[in-house]
C-alpha atoms as one frame of an Amber mdcrd trajectory, in Angstrom:
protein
-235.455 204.241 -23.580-238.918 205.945 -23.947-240.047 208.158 -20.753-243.785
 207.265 -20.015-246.017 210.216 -21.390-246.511 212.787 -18.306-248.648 215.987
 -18.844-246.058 218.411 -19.397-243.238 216.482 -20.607-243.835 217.800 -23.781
-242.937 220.892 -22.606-239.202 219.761 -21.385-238.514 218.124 -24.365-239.011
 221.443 -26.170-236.645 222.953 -23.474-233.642 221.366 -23.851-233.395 221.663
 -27.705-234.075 225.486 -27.570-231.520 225.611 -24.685-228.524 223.980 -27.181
-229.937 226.175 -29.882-228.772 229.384 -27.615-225.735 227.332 -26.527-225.041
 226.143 -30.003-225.411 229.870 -31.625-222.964 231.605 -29.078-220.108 228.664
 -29.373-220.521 228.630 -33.156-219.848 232.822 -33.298-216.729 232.441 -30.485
-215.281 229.644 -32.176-216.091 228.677 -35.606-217.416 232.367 -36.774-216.718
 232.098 -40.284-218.479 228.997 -40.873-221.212 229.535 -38.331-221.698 233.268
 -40.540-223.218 231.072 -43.256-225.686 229.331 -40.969-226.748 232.562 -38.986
-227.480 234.002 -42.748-229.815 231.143 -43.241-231.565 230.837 -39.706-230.848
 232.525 -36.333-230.766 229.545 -34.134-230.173 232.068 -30.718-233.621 233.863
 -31.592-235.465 229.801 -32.287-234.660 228.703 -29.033-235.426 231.961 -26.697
-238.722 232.440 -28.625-239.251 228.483 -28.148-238.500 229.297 -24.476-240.764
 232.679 -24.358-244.251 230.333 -25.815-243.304 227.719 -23.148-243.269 230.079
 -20.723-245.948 231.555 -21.817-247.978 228.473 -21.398-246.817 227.138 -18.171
-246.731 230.526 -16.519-250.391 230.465 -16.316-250.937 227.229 -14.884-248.799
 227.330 -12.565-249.846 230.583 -11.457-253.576 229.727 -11.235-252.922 226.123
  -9.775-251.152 227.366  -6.851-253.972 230.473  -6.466-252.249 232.040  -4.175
-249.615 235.485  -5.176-247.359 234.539  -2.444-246.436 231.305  -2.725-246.535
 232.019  -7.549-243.791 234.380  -5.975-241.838 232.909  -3.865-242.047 230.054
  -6.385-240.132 231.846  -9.169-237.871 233.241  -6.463-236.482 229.838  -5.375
-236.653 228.711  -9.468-234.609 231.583 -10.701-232.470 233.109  -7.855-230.155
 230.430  -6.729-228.790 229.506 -10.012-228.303 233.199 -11.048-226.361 234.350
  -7.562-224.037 231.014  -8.322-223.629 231.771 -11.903-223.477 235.763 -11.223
-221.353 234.811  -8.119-219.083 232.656 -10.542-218.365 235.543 -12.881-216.930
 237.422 -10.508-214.545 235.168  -9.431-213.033 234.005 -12.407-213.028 238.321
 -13.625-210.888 238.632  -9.904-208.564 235.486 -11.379-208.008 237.263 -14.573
-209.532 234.586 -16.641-213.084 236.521 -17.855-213.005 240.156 -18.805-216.489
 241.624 -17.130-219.191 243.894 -18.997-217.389 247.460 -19.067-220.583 248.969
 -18.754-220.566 247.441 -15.296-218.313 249.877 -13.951-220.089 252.764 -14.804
-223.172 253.010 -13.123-223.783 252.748  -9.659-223.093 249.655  -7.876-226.576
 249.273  -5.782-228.151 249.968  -9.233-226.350 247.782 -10.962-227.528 244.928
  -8.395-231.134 246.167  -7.912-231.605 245.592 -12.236-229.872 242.140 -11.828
-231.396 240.975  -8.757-234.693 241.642  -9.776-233.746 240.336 -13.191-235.560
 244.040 -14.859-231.737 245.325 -16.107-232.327 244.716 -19.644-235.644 246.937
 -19.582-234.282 249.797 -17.021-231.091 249.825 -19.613-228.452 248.846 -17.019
-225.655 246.442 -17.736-226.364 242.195 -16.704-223.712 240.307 -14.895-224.248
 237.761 -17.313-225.231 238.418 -20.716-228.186 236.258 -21.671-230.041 237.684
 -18.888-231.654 239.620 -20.983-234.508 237.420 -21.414-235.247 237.488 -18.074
-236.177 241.097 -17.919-239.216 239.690 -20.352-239.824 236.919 -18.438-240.486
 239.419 -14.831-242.235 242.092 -16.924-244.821 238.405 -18.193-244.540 237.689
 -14.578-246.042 241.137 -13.229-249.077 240.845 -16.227-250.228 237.519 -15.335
-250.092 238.408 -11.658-252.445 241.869 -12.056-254.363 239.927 -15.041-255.144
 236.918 -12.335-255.635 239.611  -9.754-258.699 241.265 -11.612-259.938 238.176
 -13.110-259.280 238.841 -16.128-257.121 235.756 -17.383-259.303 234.720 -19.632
-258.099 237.159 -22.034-254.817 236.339 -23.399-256.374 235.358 -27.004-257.017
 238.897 -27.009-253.763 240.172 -25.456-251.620 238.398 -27.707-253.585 239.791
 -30.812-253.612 243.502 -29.490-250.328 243.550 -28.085-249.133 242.371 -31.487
-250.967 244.743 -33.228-250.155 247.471 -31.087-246.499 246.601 -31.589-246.308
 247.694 -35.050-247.069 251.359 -34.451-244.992 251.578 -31.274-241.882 250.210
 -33.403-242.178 252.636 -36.091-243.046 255.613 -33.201-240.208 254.099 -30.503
-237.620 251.959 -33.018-234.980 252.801 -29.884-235.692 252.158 -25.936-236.763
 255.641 -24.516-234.799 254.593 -21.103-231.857 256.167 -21.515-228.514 254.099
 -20.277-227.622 256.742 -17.824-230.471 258.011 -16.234-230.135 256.597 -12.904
-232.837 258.043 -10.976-235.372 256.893 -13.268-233.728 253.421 -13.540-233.814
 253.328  -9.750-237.285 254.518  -9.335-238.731 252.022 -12.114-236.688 248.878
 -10.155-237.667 249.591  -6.664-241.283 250.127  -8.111-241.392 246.640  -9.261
-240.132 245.544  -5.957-242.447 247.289  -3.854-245.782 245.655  -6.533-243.986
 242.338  -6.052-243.952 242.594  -2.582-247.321 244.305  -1.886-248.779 241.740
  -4.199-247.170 238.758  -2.253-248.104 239.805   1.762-251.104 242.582   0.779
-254.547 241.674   1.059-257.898 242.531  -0.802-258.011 246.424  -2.098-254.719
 247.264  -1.729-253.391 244.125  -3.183-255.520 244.455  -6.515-254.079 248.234
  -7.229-250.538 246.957  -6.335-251.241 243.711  -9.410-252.539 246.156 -11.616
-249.995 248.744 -11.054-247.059 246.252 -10.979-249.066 244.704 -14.308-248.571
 248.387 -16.157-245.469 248.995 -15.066-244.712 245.528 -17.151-245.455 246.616
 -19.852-244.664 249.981 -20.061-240.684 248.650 -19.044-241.609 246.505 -22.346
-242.533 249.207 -24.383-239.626 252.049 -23.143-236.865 249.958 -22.193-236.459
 247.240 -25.003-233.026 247.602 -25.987-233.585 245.631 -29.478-236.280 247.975
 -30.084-240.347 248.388 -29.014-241.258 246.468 -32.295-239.262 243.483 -31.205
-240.117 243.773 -27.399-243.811 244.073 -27.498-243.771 241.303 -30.077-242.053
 238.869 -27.199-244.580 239.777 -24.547-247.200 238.924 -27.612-245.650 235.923
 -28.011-245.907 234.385 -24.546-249.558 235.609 -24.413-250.090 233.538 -27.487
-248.378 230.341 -25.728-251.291 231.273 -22.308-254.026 231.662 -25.255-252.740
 227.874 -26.718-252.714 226.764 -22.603-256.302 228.725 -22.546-257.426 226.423
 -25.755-256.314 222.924 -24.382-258.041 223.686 -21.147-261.468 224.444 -22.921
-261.537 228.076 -21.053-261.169 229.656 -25.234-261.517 227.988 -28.429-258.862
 226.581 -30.626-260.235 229.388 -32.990-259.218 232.570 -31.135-255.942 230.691
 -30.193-255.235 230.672 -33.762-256.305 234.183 -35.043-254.207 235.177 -31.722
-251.159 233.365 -32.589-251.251 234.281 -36.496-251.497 237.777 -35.605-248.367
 237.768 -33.876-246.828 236.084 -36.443-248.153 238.294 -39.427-246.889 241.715
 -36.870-243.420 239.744 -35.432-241.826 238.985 -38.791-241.359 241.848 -39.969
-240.240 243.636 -36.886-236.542 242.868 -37.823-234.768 243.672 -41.018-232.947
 240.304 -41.046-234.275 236.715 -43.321-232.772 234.689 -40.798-235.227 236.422
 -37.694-238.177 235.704 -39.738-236.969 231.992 -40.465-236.258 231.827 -36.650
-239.849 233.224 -35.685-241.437 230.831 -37.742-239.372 227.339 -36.961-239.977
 228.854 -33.166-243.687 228.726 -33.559-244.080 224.989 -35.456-241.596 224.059
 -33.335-244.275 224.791 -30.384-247.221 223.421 -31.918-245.203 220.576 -32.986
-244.651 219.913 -29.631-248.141 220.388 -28.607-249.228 217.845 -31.367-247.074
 215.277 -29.783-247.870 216.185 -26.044-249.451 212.596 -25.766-246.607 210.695
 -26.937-243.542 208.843 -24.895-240.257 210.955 -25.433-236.531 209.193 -25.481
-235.816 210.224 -21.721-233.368 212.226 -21.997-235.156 214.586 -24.063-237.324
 215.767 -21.139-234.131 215.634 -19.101-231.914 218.205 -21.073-235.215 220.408
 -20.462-234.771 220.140 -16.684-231.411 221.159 -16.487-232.001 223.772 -19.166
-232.133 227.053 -17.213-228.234 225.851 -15.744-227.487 224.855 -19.830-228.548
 228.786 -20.811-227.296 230.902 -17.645-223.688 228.547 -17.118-222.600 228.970
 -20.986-221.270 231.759 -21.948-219.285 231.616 -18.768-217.856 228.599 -20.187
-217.299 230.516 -23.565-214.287 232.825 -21.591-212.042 229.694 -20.003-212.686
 226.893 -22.590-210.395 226.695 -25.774-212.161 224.598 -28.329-216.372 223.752
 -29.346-215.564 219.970 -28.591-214.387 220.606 -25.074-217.068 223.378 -24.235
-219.944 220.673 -24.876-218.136 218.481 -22.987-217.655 220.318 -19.926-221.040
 222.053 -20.275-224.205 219.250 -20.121-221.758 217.407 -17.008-221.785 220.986
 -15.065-225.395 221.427 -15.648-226.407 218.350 -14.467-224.373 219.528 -11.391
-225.627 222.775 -10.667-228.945 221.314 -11.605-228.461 218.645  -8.679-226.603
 220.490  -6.184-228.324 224.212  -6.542-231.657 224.149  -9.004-233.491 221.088
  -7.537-232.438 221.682  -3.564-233.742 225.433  -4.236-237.066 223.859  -5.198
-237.613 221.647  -2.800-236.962 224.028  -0.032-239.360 226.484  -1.716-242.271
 223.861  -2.331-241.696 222.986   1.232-241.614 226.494   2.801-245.006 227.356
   0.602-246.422 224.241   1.736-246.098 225.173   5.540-247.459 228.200   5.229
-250.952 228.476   6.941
Protein backbone atom coordinates (compact mmCIF):
# COMPACT_ATOMS: atom_id res chain seq x y z
CA UNK A 1 0.00 0.00 0.00
CA UNK A 2 2.83 2.36 1.20
CA UNK A 3 5.38 3.54 -1.71
CA UNK A 4 9.00 3.18 -0.27
CA UNK A 5 10.27 6.79 0.70
CA UNK A 6 12.21 8.21 -2.55
CA UNK A 7 13.80 11.75 -2.39
CA UNK A 8 11.27 13.68 -4.06
CA UNK A 9 8.22 11.77 -3.62
CA UNK A 10 7.18 14.17 -1.31
CA UNK A 11 6.97 16.45 -3.87
CA UNK A 12 4.32 14.28 -6.10
CA UNK A 13 2.26 13.64 -3.38
CA UNK A 14 1.80 17.41 -3.00
CA UNK A 15 1.07 17.43 -6.82
CA UNK A 16 -1.73 15.52 -7.26
CA UNK A 17 -3.84 17.05 -4.39
CA UNK A 18 -3.19 20.66 -5.68
CA UNK A 19 -3.99 19.31 -9.20
CA UNK A 20 -7.83 18.07 -7.92
CA UNK A 21 -7.93 21.28 -5.96
CA UNK A 22 -7.83 23.25 -9.56
CA UNK A 23 -9.94 20.41 -11.01
CA UNK A 24 -12.25 20.35 -8.07
CA UNK A 25 -12.73 24.41 -8.05
CA UNK A 26 -13.61 24.67 -11.87
CA UNK A 27 -16.24 21.51 -11.79
CA UNK A 28 -17.74 22.84 -8.55
CA UNK A 29 -18.40 26.62 -10.37
CA UNK A 30 -19.74 24.72 -13.89
CA UNK A 31 -21.82 22.44 -12.10
CA UNK A 32 -22.80 22.86 -8.61
CA UNK A 33 -22.23 26.91 -8.50
CA UNK A 34 -24.56 27.71 -5.90
CA UNK A 35 -23.31 25.39 -3.42
CA UNK A 36 -19.68 25.56 -4.43
CA UNK A 37 -20.35 29.84 -3.89
CA UNK A 38 -20.36 29.02 -0.17
CA UNK A 39 -17.08 27.12 -0.21
CA UNK A 40 -15.19 29.63 -2.58
CA UNK A 41 -16.40 32.37 0.21
CA UNK A 42 -14.61 30.35 2.78
CA UNK A 43 -11.35 29.21 0.85
CA UNK A 44 -10.31 29.48 -2.84
CA UNK A 45 -9.30 25.98 -3.48
CA UNK A 46 -8.14 27.04 -7.47
CA UNK A 47 -5.57 29.65 -5.91
CA UNK A 48 -4.30 26.49 -2.94
CA UNK A 49 -3.40 24.23 -5.49
CA UNK A 50 -1.59 26.59 -8.28
CA UNK A 51 0.33 28.31 -5.43
CA UNK A 52 1.03 24.61 -4.03
CA UNK A 53 2.18 23.97 -7.64
CA UNK A 54 4.21 27.49 -8.02
CA UNK A 55 6.53 26.49 -4.36
CA UNK A 56 7.02 22.99 -5.92
CA UNK A 57 8.18 24.34 -8.80
CA UNK A 58 9.97 26.59 -7.28
CA UNK A 59 11.95 23.99 -5.50
CA UNK A 60 12.53 21.45 -8.10
CA UNK A 61 13.26 24.00 -10.78
CA UNK A 62 16.55 24.58 -9.26
CA UNK A 63 17.73 21.22 -8.91
CA UNK A 64 17.01 20.11 -11.77
CA UNK A 65 18.46 22.94 -13.45
CA UNK A 66 21.82 22.79 -11.61
CA UNK A 67 21.97 18.85 -11.68
CA UNK A 68 21.87 18.67 -15.31
CA UNK A 69 24.51 21.94 -15.55
CA UNK A 70 24.13 22.28 -18.78
CA UNK A 71 21.34 25.29 -20.50
CA UNK A 72 20.72 23.06 -23.35
CA UNK A 73 19.78 20.00 -22.29
CA UNK A 74 17.50 22.31 -18.65
CA UNK A 75 15.88 23.42 -22.07
CA UNK A 76 15.22 20.98 -24.07
CA UNK A 77 14.16 19.24 -20.85
CA UNK A 78 11.12 21.47 -20.18
CA UNK A 79 10.48 21.40 -23.91
CA UNK A 80 9.81 17.63 -24.09
CA UNK A 81 7.95 18.01 -20.29
CA UNK A 82 5.56 20.68 -21.34
CA UNK A 83 5.10 20.71 -25.19
CA UNK A 84 3.64 17.42 -26.10
CA UNK A 85 0.84 17.42 -23.72
CA UNK A 86 -0.10 21.08 -24.55
CA UNK A 87 -0.08 20.59 -28.67
CA UNK A 88 -2.47 17.32 -27.82
CA UNK A 89 -4.59 19.15 -25.42
CA UNK A 90 -4.39 22.57 -27.59
CA UNK A 91 -4.72 20.24 -30.67
CA UNK A 92 -7.88 18.64 -28.91
CA UNK A 93 -9.66 21.95 -28.48
CA UNK A 94 -9.75 22.60 -31.77
CA UNK A 95 -11.29 19.70 -32.84
CA UNK A 96 -14.07 19.35 -30.68
CA UNK A 97 -14.68 23.73 -31.38
CA UNK A 98 -14.71 22.35 -35.46
CA UNK A 99 -17.46 19.51 -34.10
CA UNK A 100 -19.51 22.12 -32.48
CA UNK A 101 -19.20 20.64 -29.09
CA UNK A 102 -16.71 23.52 -27.26
CA UNK A 103 -17.25 27.17 -27.95
CA UNK A 104 -13.39 28.63 -28.29
CA UNK A 105 -11.96 31.87 -26.45
CA UNK A 106 -13.56 34.83 -28.59
CA UNK A 107 -10.63 36.73 -27.98
CA UNK A 108 -8.94 34.15 -30.17
CA UNK A 109 -10.25 35.51 -33.22
CA UNK A 110 -9.12 38.80 -32.85
CA UNK A 111 -5.61 39.05 -32.90
CA UNK A 112 -3.38 37.75 -35.30
CA UNK A 113 -3.10 34.17 -35.84
CA UNK A 114 0.96 33.78 -35.80
CA UNK A 115 0.64 35.88 -32.59
CA UNK A 116 -1.78 34.11 -31.17
CA UNK A 117 0.51 30.84 -31.58
CA UNK A 118 3.89 32.51 -30.82
CA UNK A 119 2.17 33.53 -26.92
CA UNK A 120 0.87 29.88 -26.69
CA UNK A 121 3.71 28.06 -28.01
CA UNK A 122 6.08 29.65 -25.96
CA UNK A 123 3.58 29.42 -23.14
CA UNK A 124 4.33 33.75 -22.42
CA UNK A 125 0.39 34.62 -23.64
CA UNK A 126 -0.84 35.36 -20.30
CA UNK A 127 2.08 38.03 -19.71
CA UNK A 128 2.15 39.54 -23.50
CA UNK A 129 -1.90 39.82 -22.87
CA UNK A 130 -2.93 37.54 -25.77
CA UNK A 131 -5.71 35.03 -25.52
CA UNK A 132 -4.58 30.90 -24.38
CA UNK A 133 -6.00 28.04 -26.30
CA UNK A 134 -6.72 26.62 -23.13
CA UNK A 135 -7.54 28.56 -20.21
CA UNK A 136 -5.43 27.46 -17.26
CA UNK A 137 -2.45 28.19 -19.21
CA UNK A 138 -2.08 30.99 -17.55
CA UNK A 139 0.20 29.66 -15.06
CA UNK A 140 2.49 28.73 -17.43
CA UNK A 141 3.37 32.19 -18.54
CA UNK A 142 4.82 32.30 -14.66
CA UNK A 143 6.29 29.21 -14.85
CA UNK A 144 8.64 30.42 -18.41
CA UNK A 145 9.13 33.93 -16.98
CA UNK A 146 10.76 31.46 -13.36
CA UNK A 147 12.30 29.52 -16.11
CA UNK A 148 14.26 32.53 -17.85
CA UNK A 149 15.43 33.86 -13.96
CA UNK A 150 16.88 30.71 -12.86
CA UNK A 151 18.57 30.26 -16.22
CA UNK A 152 20.42 34.04 -16.18
CA UNK A 153 20.62 33.63 -12.16
CA UNK A 154 22.64 30.09 -12.81
CA UNK A 155 24.33 31.79 -15.71
CA UNK A 156 26.08 34.53 -13.47
CA UNK A 157 26.43 32.43 -10.51
CA UNK A 158 24.37 33.94 -8.64
CA UNK A 159 21.88 31.10 -7.42
CA UNK A 160 22.67 31.33 -4.22
CA UNK A 161 20.44 34.16 -3.78
CA UNK A 162 16.91 33.23 -3.85
CA UNK A 163 16.50 33.84 0.12
CA UNK A 164 17.05 37.23 -0.96
CA UNK A 165 14.98 37.26 -4.17
CA UNK A 166 12.01 35.97 -2.64
CA UNK A 167 12.19 38.68 0.20
CA UNK A 168 12.86 41.66 -2.30
CA UNK A 169 10.69 40.60 -4.93
CA UNK A 170 7.98 40.43 -2.28
CA UNK A 171 8.72 43.56 -0.97
CA UNK A 172 9.06 45.19 -4.12
CA UNK A 173 5.63 43.86 -5.03
CA UNK A 174 3.76 46.00 -2.77
CA UNK A 175 4.71 49.32 -4.33
CA UNK A 176 4.47 48.05 -7.90
CA UNK A 177 0.71 46.91 -7.07
CA UNK A 178 -0.35 50.11 -5.72
CA UNK A 179 1.82 52.04 -8.80
CA UNK A 180 0.68 49.19 -11.66
CA UNK A 181 -2.81 47.57 -9.99
CA UNK A 182 -3.57 46.78 -14.02
CA UNK A 183 -1.01 44.99 -16.62
CA UNK A 184 0.62 47.93 -18.63
CA UNK A 185 0.59 45.43 -21.85
CA UNK A 186 -2.18 46.46 -23.46
CA UNK A 187 -4.48 43.49 -25.16
CA UNK A 188 -4.05 44.93 -28.56
CA UNK A 189 -0.79 46.11 -29.04
CA UNK A 190 0.55 43.61 -31.32
CA UNK A 191 3.85 44.81 -32.21
CA UNK A 192 4.93 45.02 -28.77
CA UNK A 193 3.37 41.59 -27.95
CA UNK A 194 5.31 40.24 -30.92
CA UNK A 195 8.54 41.87 -30.14
CA UNK A 196 8.43 40.78 -26.29
CA UNK A 197 7.62 36.83 -27.56
CA UNK A 198 10.19 36.50 -30.20
CA UNK A 199 12.63 38.17 -27.61
CA UNK A 200 12.16 35.37 -25.28
CA UNK A 201 12.69 33.00 -28.08
CA UNK A 202 15.73 34.34 -29.40
CA UNK A 203 17.32 34.38 -25.10
CA UNK A 204 16.00 30.82 -25.01
CA UNK A 205 17.68 29.88 -27.91
CA UNK A 206 20.95 31.87 -27.61
CA UNK A 207 21.09 30.56 -24.10
CA UNK A 208 20.65 26.85 -25.23
CA UNK A 209 23.43 26.64 -28.44
CA UNK A 210 25.56 30.10 -27.37
CA UNK A 211 28.69 29.83 -25.68
CA UNK A 212 30.70 31.89 -23.00
CA UNK A 213 30.15 35.94 -23.43
CA UNK A 214 27.47 35.96 -25.54
CA UNK A 215 25.60 33.30 -23.75
CA UNK A 216 25.82 35.14 -20.24
CA UNK A 217 24.20 38.59 -21.79
CA UNK A 218 21.56 36.43 -23.61
CA UNK A 219 20.67 34.61 -19.57
CA UNK A 220 20.71 37.86 -18.16
CA UNK A 221 18.77 39.56 -20.77
CA UNK A 222 16.25 36.68 -21.19
CA UNK A 223 16.36 36.76 -17.00
CA UNK A 224 15.02 40.69 -17.18
CA UNK A 225 12.85 40.28 -19.69
CA UNK A 226 11.17 37.65 -17.01
CA UNK A 227 10.49 39.71 -14.93
CA UNK A 228 9.70 42.72 -16.43
CA UNK A 229 6.73 40.39 -18.53
CA UNK A 230 5.92 39.71 -14.63
CA UNK A 231 5.72 43.06 -13.62
CA UNK A 232 3.79 44.70 -17.04
CA UNK A 233 1.86 41.93 -18.24
CA UNK A 234 0.12 40.29 -15.11
CA UNK A 235 -3.35 40.30 -16.02
CA UNK A 236 -4.58 39.77 -12.19
CA UNK A 237 -2.53 42.65 -11.40
CA UNK A 238 1.54 43.45 -10.58
CA UNK A 239 0.72 42.97 -6.79
CA UNK A 240 -0.48 39.47 -7.40
CA UNK A 241 2.14 38.61 -10.19
CA UNK A 242 5.30 39.63 -8.55
CA UNK A 243 4.00 37.94 -5.42
CA UNK A 244 3.93 34.40 -7.56
CA UNK A 245 7.43 34.82 -8.90
CA UNK A 246 8.21 35.57 -4.92
CA UNK A 247 6.66 32.65 -4.14
CA UNK A 248 8.59 30.11 -6.21
CA UNK A 249 11.83 31.89 -5.14
CA UNK A 250 10.79 31.12 -1.62
CA UNK A 251 10.17 27.26 -2.57
CA UNK A 252 14.38 27.52 -4.36
CA UNK A 253 15.32 29.40 -0.91
CA UNK A 254 13.48 26.15 1.16
CA UNK A 255 15.48 23.74 -1.73
CA UNK A 256 18.63 26.21 -0.91
CA UNK A 257 18.04 25.39 3.07
CA UNK A 258 17.75 21.49 2.82
CA UNK A 259 20.84 21.43 0.71
CA UNK A 260 22.95 23.39 3.39
CA UNK A 261 23.93 26.11 0.51
CA UNK A 262 21.55 28.91 3.09
CA UNK A 263 20.28 28.52 6.46
CA UNK A 264 16.89 27.46 7.57
CA UNK A 265 16.92 31.11 9.00
CA UNK A 266 16.95 33.22 5.81
CA UNK A 267 14.56 30.54 4.30
CA UNK A 268 12.19 31.59 6.85
CA UNK A 269 12.49 35.46 7.00
CA UNK A 270 12.29 34.85 3.00
CA UNK A 271 9.21 32.89 3.02
CA UNK A 272 7.37 35.07 5.84
CA UNK A 273 8.02 38.04 3.88
CA UNK A 274 6.14 36.85 1.08
CA UNK A 275 3.54 35.87 3.10
CA UNK A 276 3.23 39.17 5.23
CA UNK A 277 3.38 41.21 1.28
CA UNK A 278 1.07 38.25 -0.68
CA UNK A 279 -1.97 38.38 1.59
CA UNK A 280 -2.96 41.32 1.21
CA UNK A 281 -2.42 41.71 -2.46
CA UNK A 282 -6.10 40.61 -3.08
CA UNK A 283 -9.22 42.09 -1.64
CA UNK A 284 -10.81 38.65 -1.13
CA UNK A 285 -10.77 36.36 2.69
CA UNK A 286 -10.84 33.36 0.78
CA UNK A 287 -7.17 34.38 -1.28
CA UNK A 288 -5.61 34.97 1.98
CA UNK A 289 -7.01 31.56 3.45
CA UNK A 290 -5.76 29.99 0.14
CA UNK A 291 -2.16 31.64 0.44
CA UNK A 292 -1.78 30.43 3.74
CA UNK A 293 -3.19 26.56 3.54
CA UNK A 294 -0.80 26.78 0.18
CA UNK A 295 2.23 27.51 2.22
CA UNK A 296 1.65 24.78 5.37
CA UNK A 297 0.53 22.73 2.91
CA UNK A 298 4.31 22.93 1.47
CA UNK A 299 6.12 22.75 4.56
CA UNK A 300 3.85 20.10 5.61
CA UNK A 301 5.02 18.25 2.93
CA UNK A 302 8.56 19.01 3.50
CA UNK A 303 8.15 17.81 7.20
CA UNK A 304 7.06 14.49 5.95
CA UNK A 305 9.59 14.22 2.95
CA UNK A 306 11.10 11.12 4.84
CA UNK A 307 8.05 9.22 5.23
CA UNK A 308 6.39 6.24 2.93
CA UNK A 309 3.26 7.73 1.05
CA UNK A 310 0.00 5.41 0.09
CA UNK A 311 1.22 4.95 -3.65
CA UNK A 312 -1.05 6.42 -5.32
CA UNK A 313 -0.51 9.64 -3.77
CA UNK A 314 2.81 10.15 -5.59
CA UNK A 315 1.04 8.73 -8.62
CA UNK A 316 -1.87 11.34 -9.04
CA UNK A 317 1.30 13.80 -8.89
CA UNK A 318 2.78 12.19 -12.02
CA UNK A 319 -0.05 12.42 -14.10
CA UNK A 320 -0.86 15.84 -12.69
CA UNK A 321 0.21 18.23 -15.48
CA UNK A 322 -2.46 15.88 -17.95
CA UNK A 323 -5.12 16.20 -14.63
CA UNK A 324 -4.68 20.36 -14.89
CA UNK A 325 -4.22 20.99 -18.82
CA UNK A 326 -7.10 17.95 -19.96
CA UNK A 327 -9.95 19.44 -17.51
CA UNK A 328 -11.58 22.08 -18.42
CA UNK A 329 -11.75 20.49 -21.82
CA UNK A 330 -13.69 17.92 -20.15
CA UNK A 331 -15.83 20.72 -18.44
CA UNK A 332 -17.49 21.60 -22.28
CA UNK A 333 -18.66 17.75 -23.36
CA UNK A 334 -19.37 16.17 -19.90
CA UNK A 335 -22.93 16.62 -18.30
CA UNK A 336 -22.64 15.89 -14.64
CA UNK A 337 -19.48 16.26 -11.59
CA UNK A 338 -19.80 12.37 -11.09
CA UNK A 339 -19.10 11.54 -14.69
CA UNK A 340 -16.36 14.33 -15.23
CA UNK A 341 -14.16 12.60 -12.36
CA UNK A 342 -14.81 9.60 -13.85
CA UNK A 343 -13.72 10.16 -17.23
CA UNK A 344 -10.95 12.53 -16.10
CA UNK A 345 -8.11 10.50 -13.70
CA UNK A 346 -8.71 7.28 -16.59
CA UNK A 347 -7.74 9.93 -19.53
CA UNK A 348 -4.88 11.22 -17.60
CA UNK A 349 -3.42 8.19 -16.89
CA UNK A 350 -3.68 7.84 -20.74
CA UNK A 351 -2.23 10.83 -22.01
CA UNK A 352 0.20 10.44 -19.19
CA UNK A 353 1.22 6.90 -20.72
CA UNK A 354 0.82 7.40 -24.28
CA UNK A 355 2.14 11.28 -24.66
CA UNK A 356 3.83 12.69 -21.15
CA UNK A 357 6.16 9.73 -20.31
CA UNK A 358 7.19 8.73 -24.21
CA UNK A 359 7.99 12.66 -24.54
CA UNK A 360 10.42 12.18 -21.65
CA UNK A 361 12.07 9.43 -22.47
CA UNK A 362 12.86 10.57 -25.91
CA UNK A 363 14.12 13.86 -24.42
CA UNK A 364 16.36 12.21 -21.59
CA UNK A 365 17.61 10.09 -24.37
CA UNK A 366 18.30 12.77 -27.03
CA UNK A 367 20.18 14.96 -24.07
CA UNK A 368 21.97 11.98 -23.13
CA UNK A 369 23.56 11.49 -26.69
CA UNK A 370 24.59 14.65 -27.00
CA UNK A 371 28.47 14.99 -26.90
Amino acid sequence: MFAAPHRLAWLDALRGPAALAVTMHHAGWTYIPAAWAEVDRLIDFGTWGVFVFFLVSGYIIPASLERRGDLRAFWAGRAFRLLPLLLAACGLVLLLACAGLLALEPGLGRRPLALVLLGNLTMLQELLNLPAVIGVMWTLSYEMAFYLMCVALFTVRQAQRSAGLAAGLALLAVPLGLLLPKASINGAADLAAALLGLSAVAAIAATAFGRGRAQAVAAVAGGLLGLALVILGSRGGTWQGVIILASMFAGTAVYRAERGTISWRAAVLATAAVLACGIPAKDDPAWATALVLAFGTFALGLALRGRAFPRWLPQLGVISFSLYLLHPILLHVLPDLALYFLVLIPLSLLTHRLIEAPAQRLGRHLTAARP
